[in-house]
XYZ file of C-alpha atoms in Angstrom:
667
model
C -41.737 -48.550 75.335
C -43.021 -46.274 72.738
C -44.876 -43.097 72.462
C -45.381 -42.528 69.059
C -45.104 -44.044 65.394
C -44.060 -42.074 62.433
C -44.345 -43.640 58.890
C -43.410 -41.864 55.695
C -46.355 -42.656 53.229
C -45.534 -42.858 49.729
C -47.967 -42.608 46.798
C -47.609 -43.774 42.858
C -48.344 -41.434 39.974
C -51.908 -41.478 40.632
C -51.701 -40.608 44.194
C -52.593 -44.294 45.288
C -50.537 -45.359 48.131
C -47.928 -47.840 48.237
C -47.046 -50.293 50.798
C -45.214 -49.105 54.061
C -41.440 -49.286 53.584
C -41.716 -48.045 49.972
C -38.979 -45.215 49.408
C -39.547 -41.948 47.765
C -37.458 -42.601 44.653
C -37.182 -40.692 41.436
C -36.469 -43.060 38.543
C -36.212 -40.644 35.705
C -35.131 -40.685 32.297
C -33.640 -37.377 31.887
C -33.573 -34.653 29.354
C -32.579 -35.555 25.324
C -31.059 -32.732 23.930
C -30.424 -33.140 20.385
C -28.606 -30.581 18.301
C -27.752 -29.861 14.589
C -25.314 -27.294 13.272
C -24.192 -26.257 9.778
C -21.614 -23.824 8.699
C -19.889 -22.510 5.423
C -17.138 -20.168 4.992
C -16.749 -18.135 2.080
C -13.423 -16.288 1.208
C -15.109 -13.527 -0.879
C -11.696 -12.137 -1.424
C -8.152 -12.866 -0.456
C -8.548 -10.394 1.973
C -12.112 -10.811 3.404
C -13.555 -14.024 4.898
C -17.259 -14.548 5.775
C -18.487 -17.552 7.957
C -22.123 -17.991 8.415
C -23.707 -20.939 10.449
C -26.987 -21.967 12.257
C -27.343 -24.208 15.293
C -30.793 -25.820 15.950
C -31.834 -27.982 18.901
C -34.492 -28.778 21.246
C -34.658 -30.259 24.893
C -37.379 -32.884 26.148
C -39.073 -32.829 29.425
C -38.033 -35.540 31.956
C -40.212 -38.662 32.514
C -40.289 -40.487 35.756
C -41.255 -44.226 35.632
C -44.113 -43.758 38.118
C -45.300 -40.496 36.623
C -44.541 -38.638 39.905
C -44.623 -35.318 38.731
C -47.372 -32.751 39.239
C -48.697 -29.592 37.439
C -50.079 -26.640 39.547
C -53.649 -25.756 38.521
C -56.288 -23.399 39.615
C -58.601 -25.605 41.709
C -61.901 -23.938 40.596
C -61.347 -23.891 36.633
C -58.759 -26.687 36.800
C -56.633 -24.477 34.274
C -52.971 -25.146 34.337
C -50.984 -22.360 35.991
C -48.181 -20.357 34.569
C -46.230 -17.862 36.501
C -46.576 -15.200 33.642
C -50.375 -15.413 33.482
C -50.868 -15.979 37.254
C -48.634 -13.039 38.537
C -49.969 -10.779 35.801
C -53.628 -11.124 37.012
C -52.642 -11.033 40.633
C -50.511 -7.733 39.749
C -53.451 -6.382 37.503
C -55.959 -6.842 40.584
C -53.843 -5.017 43.115
C -54.699 -1.248 41.865
C -58.451 -2.177 41.482
C -58.648 -3.278 45.191
C -60.050 -6.743 44.339
C -58.305 -9.740 45.868
C -56.896 -12.312 43.568
C -56.376 -15.479 45.511
C -57.626 -18.711 44.127
C -56.918 -21.941 45.622
C -54.364 -24.185 44.195
C -54.133 -27.920 43.233
C -51.763 -30.478 42.106
C -52.508 -32.715 39.072
C -50.171 -35.656 38.401
C -49.084 -35.557 34.621
C -50.578 -39.119 34.190
C -54.112 -37.009 34.243
C -52.784 -34.301 32.257
C -53.818 -35.467 28.698
C -50.153 -35.662 27.707
C -48.932 -32.259 29.273
C -45.380 -33.116 30.222
C -43.439 -31.124 32.988
C -42.617 -28.317 30.655
C -43.359 -28.088 26.740
C -40.762 -28.660 24.290
C -39.437 -25.705 22.828
C -39.354 -26.058 19.064
C -38.084 -22.577 18.033
C -34.223 -22.795 19.515
C -32.867 -21.642 15.897
C -29.196 -19.968 16.774
C -27.785 -18.184 13.832
C -23.971 -17.296 13.544
C -22.235 -15.028 11.369
C -18.405 -13.664 11.550
C -16.317 -11.840 9.040
C -12.852 -10.996 9.128
C -10.841 -8.572 7.025
C -6.964 -8.296 6.469
C -6.605 -5.372 4.280
C -3.536 -5.084 1.784
C -2.626 -1.753 1.858
C 1.115 -0.251 1.186
C 0.740 3.178 0.412
C -0.580 6.588 1.814
C -1.923 7.070 5.402
C -4.075 3.814 5.186
C -0.829 1.845 4.517
C 0.840 3.828 7.455
C -2.219 3.099 9.789
C -2.948 -0.389 8.734
C 0.224 -1.464 7.434
C 0.245 -4.267 4.387
C -1.465 -7.160 5.633
C -0.302 -6.170 9.240
C -4.011 -5.733 10.495
C -6.907 -7.881 11.055
C -10.696 -6.536 11.601
C -13.039 -9.295 13.127
C -16.535 -9.188 13.829
C -19.222 -11.809 15.140
C -22.565 -12.606 16.520
C -24.279 -15.770 17.942
C -27.203 -16.711 19.609
C -26.360 -19.335 21.814
C -28.813 -21.300 24.229
C -28.374 -22.580 27.603
C -28.816 -26.443 28.573
C -31.414 -27.320 30.990
C -29.619 -28.921 34.104
C -30.673 -31.898 36.464
C -31.712 -29.708 39.503
C -33.966 -27.169 37.835
C -35.799 -29.864 35.527
C -35.812 -33.028 37.144
C -35.016 -32.775 41.091
C -37.320 -29.659 41.645
C -40.630 -31.393 39.841
C -39.828 -34.340 41.751
C -40.450 -32.554 45.214
C -44.258 -31.729 44.221
C -47.071 -32.029 46.570
C -48.957 -35.339 46.861
C -46.524 -38.018 46.558
C -45.331 -38.431 50.020
C -46.748 -37.578 53.522
C -45.602 -38.079 56.949
C -47.953 -39.942 59.175
C -47.835 -39.487 63.032
C -49.817 -41.616 65.475
C -49.681 -41.183 69.138
C -49.857 -44.862 70.867
C -52.602 -45.134 73.672
C -51.460 -45.000 77.433
C -50.127 -48.349 78.988
C -52.845 -50.743 80.116
C -52.126 -50.672 83.967
C -54.505 -53.484 84.328
C -53.052 -55.906 81.909
C -50.502 -58.507 81.993
C -47.560 -57.045 84.211
C -49.521 -54.053 85.291
C -47.589 -52.919 87.900
C -44.380 -52.687 85.641
C -46.188 -50.155 83.476
C -44.844 -46.953 85.156
C -44.997 -47.264 88.988
C -43.292 -43.725 89.108
C -46.279 -42.245 87.313
C -49.628 -41.571 89.107
C -50.918 -40.534 85.654
C -51.336 -43.367 83.260
C -51.669 -41.196 80.222
C -47.917 -40.327 80.850
C -46.987 -43.911 80.655
C -45.308 -45.868 77.682
C -47.157 -48.137 75.473
C -45.365 -51.575 75.785
C -45.289 -53.630 72.533
C -46.418 -57.178 73.000
C -47.709 -56.416 76.216
C -50.504 -53.715 75.671
C -50.940 -54.570 72.246
C -49.188 -54.394 68.861
C -47.935 -51.233 67.402
C -50.356 -49.189 66.137
C -50.343 -48.781 62.317
C -51.269 -45.365 60.522
C -53.956 -45.160 58.073
C -52.927 -43.621 54.879
C -55.814 -41.172 54.071
C -57.289 -40.987 50.579
C -55.684 -38.268 48.090
C -57.897 -36.697 45.636
C -57.047 -36.154 42.176
C -56.087 -33.525 41.990
C -54.533 -32.854 45.395
C -55.357 -29.609 47.276
C -54.141 -29.610 50.961
C -56.759 -28.018 53.317
C -55.997 -24.655 54.750
C -57.849 -21.639 56.295
C -60.465 -21.302 59.247
C -62.994 -23.832 59.591
C -64.688 -25.613 62.636
C -63.662 -23.292 64.918
C -59.583 -24.172 63.934
C -57.333 -22.039 62.080
C -55.194 -23.997 59.912
C -52.265 -22.530 57.893
C -49.186 -24.039 56.034
C -50.146 -27.446 55.868
C -47.381 -27.833 53.534
C -43.781 -26.408 53.828
C -42.489 -26.022 50.388
C -44.129 -26.501 46.904
C -41.593 -26.989 43.960
C -42.728 -26.785 40.416
C -41.416 -26.065 36.931
C -43.189 -23.706 34.649
C -44.959 -25.754 31.961
C -44.326 -23.014 29.385
C -40.732 -22.949 30.270
C -38.125 -21.740 27.533
C -34.588 -22.457 26.902
C -32.631 -19.419 27.940
C -29.659 -18.206 26.176
C -27.738 -15.213 25.401
C -26.690 -13.082 22.228
C -22.819 -12.884 21.750
C -21.381 -9.925 19.920
C -17.580 -9.691 19.446
C -15.582 -6.911 17.448
C -11.776 -7.001 17.294
C -8.976 -5.077 15.732
C -5.557 -6.443 15.791
C -2.347 -4.927 14.701
C 1.098 -6.160 14.270
C 4.090 -4.091 14.822
C 7.888 -4.342 14.544
C 9.548 -6.427 17.275
C 6.820 -9.485 17.320
C 4.246 -6.976 18.897
C 0.705 -7.659 18.602
C -1.890 -4.809 19.793
C -5.620 -5.998 20.186
C -8.483 -3.929 21.137
C -11.820 -5.496 21.446
C -15.583 -4.847 22.408
C -17.367 -8.128 23.987
C -20.978 -8.069 24.709
C -23.210 -11.016 26.065
C -26.744 -10.367 26.506
C -28.833 -12.903 28.393
C -32.118 -13.455 27.916
C -35.129 -15.783 29.165
C -32.788 -16.884 32.225
C -33.837 -19.104 34.520
C -34.968 -18.072 38.043
C -37.581 -19.032 40.696
C -40.523 -16.947 41.328
C -43.266 -17.503 44.374
C -46.631 -17.650 43.530
C -47.677 -16.599 46.668
C -46.039 -13.155 46.633
C -47.695 -10.888 48.972
C -49.709 -7.925 47.193
C -47.925 -4.999 48.788
C -49.444 -2.594 46.318
C -52.984 -3.633 47.065
C -55.502 -0.795 47.101
C -58.226 -0.021 49.723
C -61.049 1.289 47.710
C -62.673 3.007 50.726
C -59.796 5.214 51.488
C -57.684 5.191 48.082
C -54.600 4.187 50.358
C -52.444 0.965 49.542
C -50.883 -1.251 51.694
C -47.307 0.104 50.664
C -48.472 3.510 51.648
C -49.912 2.543 55.056
C -46.672 0.497 55.737
C -44.300 3.210 55.064
C -46.136 5.633 57.391
C -46.054 3.012 60.225
C -42.462 2.111 59.514
C -40.826 5.270 59.112
C -42.671 6.584 62.524
C -41.528 3.239 64.458
C -38.010 3.409 63.078
C -37.823 7.099 64.494
C -39.011 6.200 67.753
C -42.207 8.159 67.377
C -46.104 6.997 67.672
C -47.458 5.858 64.354
C -50.809 7.384 63.386
C -53.844 4.925 62.598
C -53.599 4.285 58.846
C -56.803 3.862 56.600
C -55.647 0.782 55.005
C -55.095 -1.154 58.154
C -58.271 0.321 59.966
C -60.464 -0.732 57.242
C -58.948 -4.343 56.393
C -57.412 -5.672 59.507
C -59.499 -6.577 62.594
C -58.093 -4.233 65.269
C -56.772 -2.096 62.922
C -53.202 -0.496 62.996
C -52.683 -0.755 66.759
C -53.388 -4.692 66.352
C -50.714 -4.537 63.787
C -48.160 -2.681 65.581
C -48.888 -4.744 68.704
C -48.150 -8.037 66.869
C -45.622 -6.823 64.374
C -43.374 -4.016 65.509
C -40.239 -5.881 64.519
C -41.473 -6.601 61.381
C -42.419 -2.943 60.383
C -38.988 -1.735 61.499
C -37.080 -4.576 59.780
C -39.461 -4.792 56.594
C -40.473 -8.401 56.834
C -43.436 -7.790 54.563
C -44.511 -11.629 54.406
C -44.896 -11.941 58.315
C -47.000 -9.012 58.477
C -49.392 -10.178 55.771
C -49.372 -13.483 57.521
C -50.435 -11.678 60.877
C -53.318 -9.744 59.219
C -54.464 -12.528 57.125
C -54.993 -14.709 60.008
C -56.834 -12.113 61.839
C -59.125 -11.995 59.130
C -59.688 -15.528 58.533
C -60.779 -15.698 62.430
C -63.086 -13.118 61.567
C -64.463 -14.850 58.596
C -62.576 -12.612 56.105
C -61.231 -13.645 52.963
C -57.149 -13.539 52.972
C -55.322 -11.829 50.656
C -52.430 -14.708 50.319
C -52.899 -18.674 49.810
C -51.451 -20.207 52.845
C -51.401 -23.968 51.697
C -47.386 -23.707 51.629
C -44.822 -21.338 53.122
C -43.437 -21.036 49.562
C -44.726 -21.996 46.086
C -41.633 -22.123 44.221
C -41.857 -22.296 40.286
C -38.613 -22.369 38.080
C -39.265 -20.292 34.939
C -37.438 -18.170 32.433
C -37.721 -14.414 32.063
C -34.761 -13.092 33.524
C -31.980 -11.219 31.765
C -28.506 -9.952 32.082
C -26.121 -7.654 30.281
C -22.390 -7.658 29.904
C -20.365 -5.161 27.983
C -16.495 -4.821 27.972
C -13.648 -3.371 26.305
C -10.393 -5.209 26.387
C -6.926 -4.140 25.306
C -3.773 -6.545 24.806
C -0.373 -6.068 24.116
C 1.578 -9.329 23.279
C 5.086 -10.091 22.472
C 5.670 -13.523 20.419
C 8.437 -15.330 21.882
C 11.595 -14.500 20.225
C 15.199 -13.875 21.558
C 14.162 -15.903 24.542
C 11.437 -13.339 25.854
C 7.703 -12.933 25.693
C 5.014 -11.199 27.520
C 1.114 -10.766 27.573
C -0.505 -7.777 29.117
C -4.275 -7.398 29.199
C -6.855 -5.030 30.621
C -10.479 -5.343 30.740
C -12.894 -2.469 31.481
C -16.319 -4.335 31.854
C -19.837 -3.725 33.439
C -22.204 -6.863 34.280
C -25.700 -6.145 35.439
C -28.321 -8.709 36.109
C -31.634 -9.206 38.196
C -30.115 -11.143 41.169
C -27.596 -13.599 39.315
C -28.918 -16.800 40.603
C -27.845 -19.895 38.853
C -30.314 -22.835 37.569
C -29.254 -24.882 40.803
C -30.222 -22.033 43.104
C -33.313 -22.560 45.379
C -33.798 -19.026 46.421
C -36.459 -17.104 44.907
C -36.569 -13.571 43.550
C -37.255 -10.978 45.911
C -40.161 -9.394 44.082
C -41.850 -11.659 41.528
C -43.900 -8.921 40.508
C -41.143 -6.658 39.187
C -37.700 -8.789 38.207
C -36.006 -5.101 37.875
C -36.431 -4.257 41.408
C -33.242 -6.049 41.879
C -31.464 -5.023 38.801
C -28.045 -4.000 39.358
C -24.328 -5.008 39.076
C -23.976 -8.706 39.047
C -22.181 -10.425 42.018
C -19.144 -11.131 39.886
C -19.216 -7.646 38.609
C -15.472 -6.411 38.244
C -14.964 -3.013 36.748
C -11.127 -2.802 36.242
C -8.818 -6.062 35.715
C -5.310 -6.280 34.740
C -3.215 -9.367 33.982
C 0.300 -9.399 32.873
C 2.618 -12.408 32.319
C 6.171 -12.562 31.015
C 8.757 -15.259 30.380
C 12.712 -14.428 30.108
C 15.551 -16.752 29.154
C 18.370 -14.791 30.673
C 21.281 -14.051 28.215
C 24.154 -15.618 29.920
C 25.813 -18.139 27.999
C 29.423 -19.849 27.837
C 30.726 -22.583 26.048
C 33.484 -23.369 28.791
C 32.746 -27.118 29.848
C 32.578 -26.254 33.680
C 30.857 -22.792 33.609
C 28.100 -23.513 31.080
C 26.665 -25.861 33.612
C 26.069 -23.021 36.082
C 25.688 -20.079 33.725
C 23.656 -21.295 30.678
C 19.690 -22.110 30.999
C 18.436 -19.642 33.565
C 15.090 -18.418 33.131
C 12.555 -16.124 35.176
C 9.170 -15.651 34.661
C 6.138 -13.956 36.796
C 2.326 -13.160 36.746
C 0.861 -9.986 38.073
C -2.952 -9.548 38.493
C -5.068 -6.593 39.708
C -8.545 -6.091 39.792
C -10.972 -3.500 41.448
C -13.271 -4.912 44.216
C -16.654 -6.557 44.071
C -19.871 -5.057 44.541
C -21.110 -4.893 48.204
C -24.716 -4.655 49.016
C -25.737 -3.523 52.698
C -28.263 -5.934 53.267
C -31.814 -5.162 54.648
C -33.420 -8.609 54.405
C -35.151 -11.276 52.425
C -38.881 -9.936 52.818
C -38.446 -6.305 51.622
C -40.852 -6.657 48.862
C -42.940 -9.721 50.217
C -41.192 -12.228 48.118
C -40.812 -15.211 50.318
C -41.120 -16.164 54.152
C -37.857 -17.974 53.610
C -35.571 -19.315 50.627
C -35.824 -15.625 49.620
C -32.880 -13.917 48.684
C -31.823 -10.754 50.199
C -32.446 -6.909 49.081
C -30.131 -4.216 49.709
C -30.837 -1.108 51.650
C -30.683 2.103 49.523
C -27.695 4.757 50.089
C -28.446 8.296 50.760
C -25.232 9.338 49.559
C -22.696 8.028 47.047
C -21.128 4.605 48.008
C -18.089 5.743 46.146
C -17.325 8.118 49.074
C -16.473 5.353 51.507
C -13.349 3.807 52.325
C -12.765 0.226 50.655
C -9.946 -1.003 52.556
C -9.073 -2.771 55.590
C -8.148 0.056 58.126
C -6.668 -1.027 61.601
C -7.581 0.177 64.912
C -11.259 0.618 64.499
C -13.310 0.148 67.513
C -16.786 1.290 66.299
C -19.243 3.096 68.223
C -22.788 3.281 69.411
C -23.038 -0.288 69.097
C -22.203 -0.188 65.195
C -19.016 -1.937 63.872
C -18.020 -2.652 67.919
C -17.120 -6.186 66.994
C -13.788 -5.071 65.636
C -12.827 -3.448 68.928
C -9.316 -5.277 69.905
C -10.365 -4.326 73.472
C -13.058 -7.162 72.872
C -10.791 -9.573 71.025
C -12.032 -8.065 67.956
C -9.624 -8.203 64.793
C -8.973 -4.213 64.914
C -10.022 -4.094 61.283
C -12.821 -2.484 59.615
C -13.320 -1.833 55.982
C -14.456 1.995 57.256
C -12.681 4.174 59.725
C -16.252 5.273 60.769
C -18.428 2.288 60.477
C -21.470 4.294 62.220
C -21.403 6.983 59.809
C -21.508 4.475 56.690
C -24.214 2.223 58.571
C -26.565 5.628 58.944
C -26.032 6.406 55.491
C -28.166 3.575 54.380
C -31.855 3.798 54.662
C -34.584 0.929 54.242
C -36.791 0.217 51.027
C -40.077 2.252 51.126
C -42.374 0.365 49.181
C -44.570 3.059 47.964
C -41.821 5.560 46.429
C -39.109 2.949 45.450
C -38.964 0.908 42.532
C -35.544 -0.616 43.070
C -33.515 -1.869 46.233
C -30.175 -0.943 46.841
C -28.369 -3.461 44.512
C -28.653 -0.907 41.682
C -26.077 1.234 43.429
C -23.664 -1.117 45.635
C -20.527 -0.256 47.471
C -17.322 -1.762 46.193
C -15.114 -4.171 48.315
C -11.607 -4.193 48.892
C -9.432 -4.283 45.216
C -6.727 -7.052 45.067
C -3.525 -7.455 43.471
C -0.816 -10.130 43.545
C 2.549 -11.170 42.187
C 3.716 -14.656 41.434
C 7.448 -15.540 40.296
C 9.319 -18.355 39.263
C 13.323 -18.863 38.598
C 14.578 -21.924 37.225
C 17.445 -23.557 35.446
C 17.464 -26.115 32.499
C 20.884 -28.201 32.245
C 21.547 -30.611 29.609
C 22.789 -33.976 30.779
C 22.603 -35.981 27.586
C 22.679 -34.590 24.142
C 22.362 -36.441 20.712
C 19.236 -38.087 19.396
C 17.955 -38.892 23.005
C 18.698 -35.871 25.064
C 18.143 -35.657 28.851
C 17.977 -32.489 30.827
C 17.722 -31.765 34.559
C 15.487 -28.661 35.275
C 15.080 -26.978 38.653
C 12.734 -24.336 39.806
C 11.719 -22.233 42.877
C 8.285 -20.908 42.391
C 7.001 -18.174 44.535
C 3.114 -17.674 45.161
C 2.199 -14.333 46.634
C 5.841 -13.439 46.137
C 5.399 -10.213 48.358
C 3.717 -12.032 51.194
C 0.810 -9.396 50.661
C -2.188 -9.896 52.791
C -5.735 -9.852 51.321
C -8.996 -10.038 53.140
C -12.397 -11.423 52.402
C -14.848 -8.528 51.944
C -16.918 -8.125 55.227
C -20.646 -8.385 56.177
C -22.719 -5.557 55.529
C -26.015 -6.246 57.137
C -28.496 -3.641 59.000
C -29.661 -6.412 61.343
C -26.247 -7.069 62.456
C -24.902 -3.647 63.408
C -22.047 -4.842 65.740
C -20.512 -6.831 62.905
C -21.064 -3.944 60.399
C -17.706 -3.609 58.042
C -15.912 -6.007 60.411
C -12.861 -7.604 58.531
C -12.214 -11.019 60.102
C -11.085 -13.554 57.155
C -7.907 -13.558 55.296
C -8.544 -14.224 51.432
C -7.487 -17.866 50.493
C -7.105 -18.192 46.752
C -8.260 -21.017 44.873
C -6.530 -24.614 45.194
C -4.586 -23.211 48.118
C -5.216 -23.657 51.801
C -3.363 -20.466 53.022
C -2.999 -17.011 51.984
C 0.388 -16.410 52.856
C 3.419 -16.753 50.450
C 4.270 -20.290 49.326
C 7.439 -21.376 48.144
C 7.696 -24.359 45.793
C 10.884 -26.051 45.140
C 11.084 -28.503 42.132
C 13.372 -31.063 40.289
C 12.584 -32.542 37.032
C 14.189 -34.925 34.606
C 13.155 -34.238 31.174
C 13.982 -36.917 28.476
């Protein structure tokens, strides 16, 4: 007995159907990335060395054996779309009050006159230059400052290109529209008058509810693969009295003008040697990332769309309604909604109150656009797919750091290395190439510009090793006294940046797979605590998940989570150019001490020595408890700031102290 049949229909690179049972496979020749490098070194003086180099290479687009890649085009003009040109035109139309919403189509690369998934970037020249100066100075103040060949000054610059990875360049274009389609056929009701009719479904008086019996009522119905036009453009909109939106869930594409991103690497270091085998090193390091990969959404909602009749923008209308509803007040009618949405402001509030409060811009546009289509008005957005992701490369990041290192070379059984880093890393979101999340604001990448997720202002690392000076030549005692060693590693760092999450539709970036944007602080985040505080119960439904009386942990990052929660507001589209990521809180700082005690005993001397080494290693020697930073989400007030999880370091299964004993024979 069956009631439906589902088949995955698969097509070749020209959208021609393949036999049922064919798999949707990607048989791809990956990217080729030849590189050439030339370098020369000139010792212009005994104390001065210059190094100059040049790197050059290119990366080819992938080629699928059946040509199952597509290019996204403007259906009317047939022009291949690039995100820069398309989003630029859409952004330019908003302040004029014009709707820029061309329909999309998808053209197989086999029909694109030699155009590949992306064009080869032939301009990837990477120059490198570096210099080192070891001055020879014996007298005067320069001799005292620099020493005689005791100082080295180094500096360098390099332009280094990224390598495109498989996810962004091979897998993403393989998920394009047109090559696969799920077909569903509902079987007819069982034939109650046929052979064995009484066994159809005697318990049912409605034959339509009866199962279809294979071999009795007929053969299994076979779905028919519909013809697919070239280019493909799944139908959406309002026609024949029926509203159809989102015939596709996702569209994945690669920018045909994709460039290889890279970074400008800049280093400057001064190193000075002192007595006692000491080296002091002061450094400046900069990494300036450019043309970095990220994903944009071609159906980013036009949140700055102007209503020419009133001069009001959607952003202004939205903010006026949202602020009133968040304050529990009655929202006044807004000209933008009255002039552009059937039913006006009242309709929008009735069908989207929660979306106004939480800032779900995409959901609001979906509501108003469907109302427009039901009344034969043109929508502002394309509803062929819930998200039209396109991988492109126009992101940027900036990292700058000052480093200080004091190092003692190993001598007299002792060595140490102390390093302090003061740094700042900024980017527009921090997604890696593999990420499937789209940027929250495809019109303005800098709307999310702020500290990177891995930005750590202060880092200190110290390590040391000391061979204890106990020594005796007495045959019995030397096996107990000689060869003891102690070592340790101490690390300390400031907290990670923490963003109070508002949601993923703040700028109208995407219905889903959109990255979260942060709420905006109304007071300086530096005034808030960043350590786990015990005994916090929360109040007014904020932070109350930590209440130990209700099985909570009793720990919260804030002594008064309600006060901190109320110190953040949601983004206002009409006046805010950037979200709260630009001014985050800081998570809990951490420090740790690992230590080791060991002893080496010589068992056999001569030309083939054998030694026995025993050791006791202490990880997290002081058994210090560190916690995972808590969730800070305006849509989850009960969990705001609540600390629930102990931090487990990498390559460990527990965060508490570990003691490891070892015995080793060295020969």
